[in-house]
Every structure is written in structure tokens, then in C-alpha cells.
Short mmCIF file of C-alpha atoms in Angstrom, two decimals:
data_model
loop_
_atom_site.label_atom_id
_atom_site.label_comp_id
_atom_site.label_asym_id
_atom_site.label_seq_id
_atom_site.Cartn_x
_atom_site.Cartn_y
_atom_site.Cartn_z
CA UNK A 1 93.12 66.77 131.08
CA UNK A 2 92.40 65.43 127.67
CA UNK A 3 93.93 67.92 124.72
CA UNK A 4 92.90 67.05 121.02
CA UNK A 5 94.88 68.48 118.37
CA UNK A 6 93.84 69.73 114.56
CA UNK A 7 97.26 70.76 112.69
CA UNK A 8 97.02 72.30 109.63
CA UNK A 9 100.71 72.93 108.22
CA UNK A 10 101.23 75.27 105.52
CA UNK A 11 104.34 75.85 103.87
CA UNK A 12 105.51 79.51 103.04
CA UNK A 13 108.55 81.26 102.13
CA UNK A 14 108.76 84.45 103.07
CA UNK A 15 109.88 87.52 100.92
CA UNK A 16 113.30 86.77 102.10
CA UNK A 17 112.71 83.45 99.91
CA UNK A 18 112.47 86.20 96.77
CA UNK A 19 115.47 87.94 97.50
CA UNK A 20 117.39 84.73 97.75
CA UNK A 21 116.28 83.59 94.32
CA UNK A 22 116.57 87.48 92.79
CA UNK A 23 120.34 87.05 93.63
CA UNK A 24 120.57 83.59 91.89
CA UNK A 25 119.26 84.97 89.07
CA UNK A 26 121.78 87.89 89.22
CA UNK A 27 124.13 85.80 89.33
CA UNK A 28 123.11 83.43 86.27
CA UNK A 29 125.94 84.31 84.02
CA UNK A 30 128.69 82.67 86.13
CA UNK A 31 127.30 79.10 85.39
CA UNK A 32 125.65 79.29 82.32
CA UNK A 33 128.66 77.83 80.30
CA UNK A 34 129.28 75.42 82.81
CA UNK A 35 128.93 72.45 80.06
CA UNK A 36 131.13 74.02 77.35
CA UNK A 37 133.64 75.14 80.00
CA UNK A 38 133.99 73.23 82.91
CA UNK A 39 137.35 74.76 83.67
CA UNK A 40 135.99 77.99 83.92
CA UNK A 41 133.09 76.91 85.66
CA UNK A 42 134.90 74.99 88.14
CA UNK A 43 137.11 77.97 88.65
CA UNK A 44 134.03 79.99 89.32
CA UNK A 45 132.11 77.83 91.78
CA UNK A 46 135.65 78.04 94.06
CA UNK A 47 135.92 81.85 93.68
CA UNK A 48 132.15 82.54 94.49
CA UNK A 49 131.79 81.26 97.50
CA UNK A 50 132.56 84.32 99.64
CA UNK A 51 129.98 86.06 97.42
CA UNK A 52 127.54 83.13 98.09
CA UNK A 53 128.00 83.93 101.93
CA UNK A 54 127.30 87.63 101.43
CA UNK A 55 124.55 87.05 99.53
CA UNK A 56 122.99 84.43 102.15
CA UNK A 57 123.56 86.74 104.80
CA UNK A 58 121.48 89.57 103.40
CA UNK A 59 118.54 86.75 103.27
CA UNK A 60 118.54 87.56 107.03
CA UNK A 61 115.56 85.21 107.61
CA UNK A 62 114.03 82.52 105.57
CA UNK A 63 110.32 81.86 106.86
CA UNK A 64 109.79 78.38 105.98
CA UNK A 65 106.35 76.94 107.89
CA UNK A 66 103.71 78.00 109.07
CA UNK A 67 101.06 75.78 111.23
CA UNK A 68 97.62 76.79 112.74
CA UNK A 69 96.76 74.48 115.50
CA UNK A 70 93.55 74.22 117.03
CA UNK A 71 92.73 72.73 120.43
CA UNK A 72 90.25 71.90 122.99
CA UNK A 73 91.44 72.10 126.25
CA UNK A 74 89.07 70.10 128.69
CA UNK A 75 89.10 69.11 132.40
CA UNK A 76 86.70 67.15 134.34
CA UNK A 77 86.79 67.12 138.23
CA UNK A 78 84.69 65.24 140.87
CA UNK A 79 84.03 65.29 144.53
CA UNK A 80 84.27 62.23 146.10
CA UNK A 81 83.94 60.85 149.78
CA UNK A 82 87.25 58.66 150.55
CA UNK A 83 87.76 56.91 153.41
CA UNK A 84 87.55 53.78 155.52
CA UNK A 85 84.50 52.47 157.54
CA UNK A 86 84.62 49.22 159.61
CA UNK A 87 87.88 48.30 157.65
CA UNK A 88 86.47 48.92 154.26
CA UNK A 89 87.96 51.49 152.08
CA UNK A 90 85.07 53.96 150.95
CA UNK A 91 85.39 55.76 147.24
CA UNK A 92 82.17 56.81 146.72
CA UNK A 93 81.77 59.98 143.87
CA UNK A 94 78.99 62.79 145.21
CA UNK A 95 76.19 63.39 143.18
CA UNK A 96 75.81 66.92 141.51
CA UNK A 97 79.55 66.94 142.25
CA UNK A 98 80.96 66.85 138.62
CA UNK A 99 82.87 69.97 137.04
CA UNK A 100 84.01 70.23 133.41
CA UNK A 101 85.14 72.51 131.31
CA UNK A 102 86.32 72.80 127.38
CA UNK A 103 88.44 75.53 126.10
CA UNK A 104 88.70 76.12 122.55
CA UNK A 105 92.22 77.72 121.94
CA UNK A 106 93.74 78.54 118.40
CA UNK A 107 97.20 79.00 117.81
CA UNK A 108 99.80 80.13 115.34
CA UNK A 109 103.50 78.97 115.04
CA UNK A 110 106.15 80.22 112.45
CA UNK A 111 109.27 77.95 111.22
CA UNK A 112 112.02 80.16 110.37
CA UNK A 113 115.94 80.04 109.56
CA UNK A 114 118.10 83.06 110.85
CA UNK A 115 120.67 83.74 108.03
CA UNK A 116 122.67 86.55 109.68
CA UNK A 117 125.21 84.62 111.41
CA UNK A 118 125.93 82.74 108.52
CA UNK A 119 129.68 82.37 107.71
CA UNK A 120 132.58 80.38 106.02
CA UNK A 121 131.72 77.88 109.23
CA UNK A 122 128.81 77.07 107.21
CA UNK A 123 130.26 76.22 104.15
CA UNK A 124 132.30 72.75 103.83
CA UNK A 125 133.82 72.03 100.15
CA UNK A 126 135.32 68.86 98.97
CA UNK A 127 136.75 69.42 95.20
CA UNK A 128 133.44 70.00 92.91
CA UNK A 129 130.74 68.88 96.31
CA UNK A 130 129.72 71.62 98.75
CA UNK A 131 127.75 71.14 101.62
CA UNK A 132 125.72 74.01 103.49
CA UNK A 133 125.64 73.88 107.14
CA UNK A 134 122.15 75.54 108.10
CA UNK A 135 121.42 77.40 110.81
CA UNK A 136 119.60 76.22 113.48
CA UNK A 137 115.89 76.56 112.86
CA UNK A 138 113.87 78.61 114.96
CA UNK A 139 109.71 79.03 116.04
CA UNK A 140 107.84 81.71 116.92
CA UNK A 141 104.74 81.50 118.43
CA UNK A 142 102.90 84.39 117.34
CA UNK A 143 99.94 84.26 118.83
CA UNK A 144 97.51 82.37 120.74
CA UNK A 145 93.73 83.28 121.30
CA UNK A 146 91.02 81.86 123.36
CA UNK A 147 87.33 82.45 121.83
CA UNK A 148 85.48 83.27 124.82
CA UNK A 149 82.00 82.83 123.23
CA UNK A 150 82.64 79.13 122.55
CA UNK A 151 84.11 77.95 125.94
CA UNK A 152 81.44 75.24 127.44
CA UNK A 153 81.29 74.50 131.18
CA UNK A 154 79.10 71.99 133.48
CA UNK A 155 79.04 73.06 136.91
CA UNK A 156 77.30 70.60 139.74
CA UNK A 157 74.63 72.32 141.90
CA UNK A 158 77.32 71.50 145.13
CA UNK A 159 79.92 72.96 143.21
CA UNK A 160 81.38 76.54 142.55
CA UNK A 161 82.01 77.72 139.11
CA UNK A 162 85.56 77.69 137.80
CA UNK A 163 87.04 80.83 138.55
CA UNK A 164 89.15 83.08 136.41
CA UNK A 165 92.38 81.84 138.18
CA UNK A 166 91.47 78.55 137.41
CA UNK A 167 90.50 79.07 133.77
CA UNK A 168 93.82 81.39 133.29
CA UNK A 169 96.17 77.87 134.45
CA UNK A 170 94.39 75.66 132.14
CA UNK A 171 94.82 78.22 129.02
CA UNK A 172 98.63 78.12 130.20
CA UNK A 173 98.84 74.48 130.08
CA UNK A 174 96.95 74.62 126.65
CA UNK A 175 99.80 76.51 125.24
CA UNK A 176 102.55 74.14 127.28
CA UNK A 177 101.07 71.59 125.32
CA UNK A 178 101.38 73.05 122.17
CA UNK A 179 105.24 73.92 123.00
CA UNK A 180 105.62 70.00 123.87
CA UNK A 181 104.25 69.12 120.44
CA UNK A 182 106.91 71.30 117.91
CA UNK A 183 109.21 68.72 117.92
CA UNK A 184 106.73 66.27 116.59
CA UNK A 185 105.52 68.75 114.03
CA UNK A 186 108.44 68.32 111.53
CA UNK A 187 109.32 72.07 111.61
CA UNK A 188 113.16 71.35 111.17
CA UNK A 189 112.28 68.97 108.19
CA UNK A 190 110.17 71.79 106.40
CA UNK A 191 112.70 74.15 106.80
CA UNK A 192 115.39 71.92 105.26
CA UNK A 193 113.44 71.48 102.52
CA UNK A 194 112.42 75.35 101.94
CA UNK A 195 116.33 76.58 102.41
CA UNK A 196 117.44 74.08 99.82
CA UNK A 197 114.42 75.33 97.43
CA UNK A 198 116.46 78.84 98.13
CA UNK A 199 119.72 77.80 97.74
CA UNK A 200 120.21 75.29 95.62
CA UNK A 201 119.50 77.43 92.27
CA UNK A 202 121.82 80.25 93.46
CA UNK A 203 124.77 77.35 93.95
CA UNK A 204 124.03 75.99 90.46
CA UNK A 205 123.77 79.58 88.75
CA UNK A 206 127.45 79.74 90.38
CA UNK A 207 128.53 76.59 88.67
CA UNK A 208 128.20 73.48 91.01
CA UNK A 209 125.92 70.97 89.58
CA UNK A 210 123.08 69.96 91.74
CA UNK A 211 124.11 66.47 92.58
CA UNK A 212 127.14 67.92 94.49
CA UNK A 213 125.02 70.44 96.52
CA UNK A 214 123.91 68.85 99.94
CA UNK A 215 121.91 71.01 102.66
CA UNK A 216 122.07 70.00 105.98
CA UNK A 217 121.52 71.39 109.63
CA UNK A 218 124.93 70.61 112.32
CA UNK A 219 125.25 66.96 112.71
CA UNK A 220 124.24 67.15 116.62
CA UNK A 221 120.97 68.42 116.00
CA UNK A 222 118.16 67.02 116.72
CA UNK A 223 114.67 67.31 116.41
CA UNK A 224 114.04 67.92 120.12
CA UNK A 225 116.13 70.70 119.96
CA UNK A 226 114.18 73.02 118.20
CA UNK A 227 111.81 73.59 121.55
CA UNK A 228 114.86 75.63 122.90
CA UNK A 229 114.68 78.11 120.07
CA UNK A 230 111.17 78.87 120.69
CA UNK A 231 110.42 82.61 120.35
CA UNK A 232 106.87 83.46 122.21
#
């Protein structure tokens, strides 16, 4: 089987991001005198961490990426005469015994971060530096679609056509190929970038300097782990 892939990534941030930014805007006064009164701003940064956690929890889901994938699932099989005759191996392709099919599939994947369980365990603070440990990103396979009118097949004269069960099996293989490709799509990196764009303004408004803010995933998180967080 040969599967071709066309990826069209599109970074998106859902309504959740607007909620986060609005929260940051509402807290703007906490960091507005950072340069003039560093002691007060530092106190506010320490005292505002519980408030930060509460506001992030309200975000619930932050949709960070959306991928539209187009795949052509192909299958090609032939009938051969195989065996041996007079100690000679025989491997002959029978004429008019080919079968080929090409199935176009469109799929949509969405990446997001679920902040509903965000807690003090996700915040590390050392002096003026703060690190936000993001929850593991998750992926939704929101849709898959086969355009029946665009399916193309060729069946030799001595072969039977493709059954519905065979076509369904090839479609399932296409979905599995999409799932297996998830670790290579960079969803985790895009999720971290989108989360940083949402959280860094909030933290700076609370008195933290941007150079002292780190947004990261858990240390042992690997790109391939994201496949385990797939939602169909």
C-alpha cells in the first residue's frame, strides 16, 4: 500500500484564548508600576500565583492547532501462478489479473490543551523566575470523509470487483496511517507556542518579567506520547 499525504496546518486559537487574554487585561493594574516600584511588583507577582492558577483553570480548553489532511489510499494486487516445475521456480503474473483502487480521504485533526486540572503542581517558582508546566497536549480526530464519487478502481477481466468489506478495510488503514503520522506533525510544539502567546501576557501583567517566564511541557514528555491522547 502506498499512502500520500498533503498537510495544511493552520494555527488557531479558540474562544478560550480570548478568555485568557481578557483575564490578563483585567489584571493589568498589577504590573503597571513594575519599573517604578519593583518591590511592590515583586510582592504582587508572588501573591498573584493562586489567582493565576484560578484564571488558567477557567480557560478549560485552549485549541492551538488545526490540521486538514488529504490522503490517497491506494491498493494494488495481482494474481500470480507460483510453484515449481522440473526443479524450476515459476512466478508468472496472470494476464488481466490486476486490481487497483485509489480512495481519497479527508481528515481534520485539532490539537488542544486541557487546563481544567491545572494546579500549583504546574507552577515552579525560583525567585523572580516562574515556569509553567503545561498539561500534556491532546488531539481530536474530529472528522474523516471519503468522497465516494472520486474513488477510482480498475479490475481485470478475470478478477472480481472490490467488496464493501475490502474498501472498508482500506479506509481503516488510511485512518491508522493518519494516527501514526500525528507525532510528526509538530502538534506539541505548536501547542506550546500558542499557550505561551496566551499565558505570557497574563504573567507580565501580574508583575513577572518576560525573560523570567518559561512555558514548557513535563520533562519526560515525548512527541510520540501525543498519540496516546488521541480522541476520536
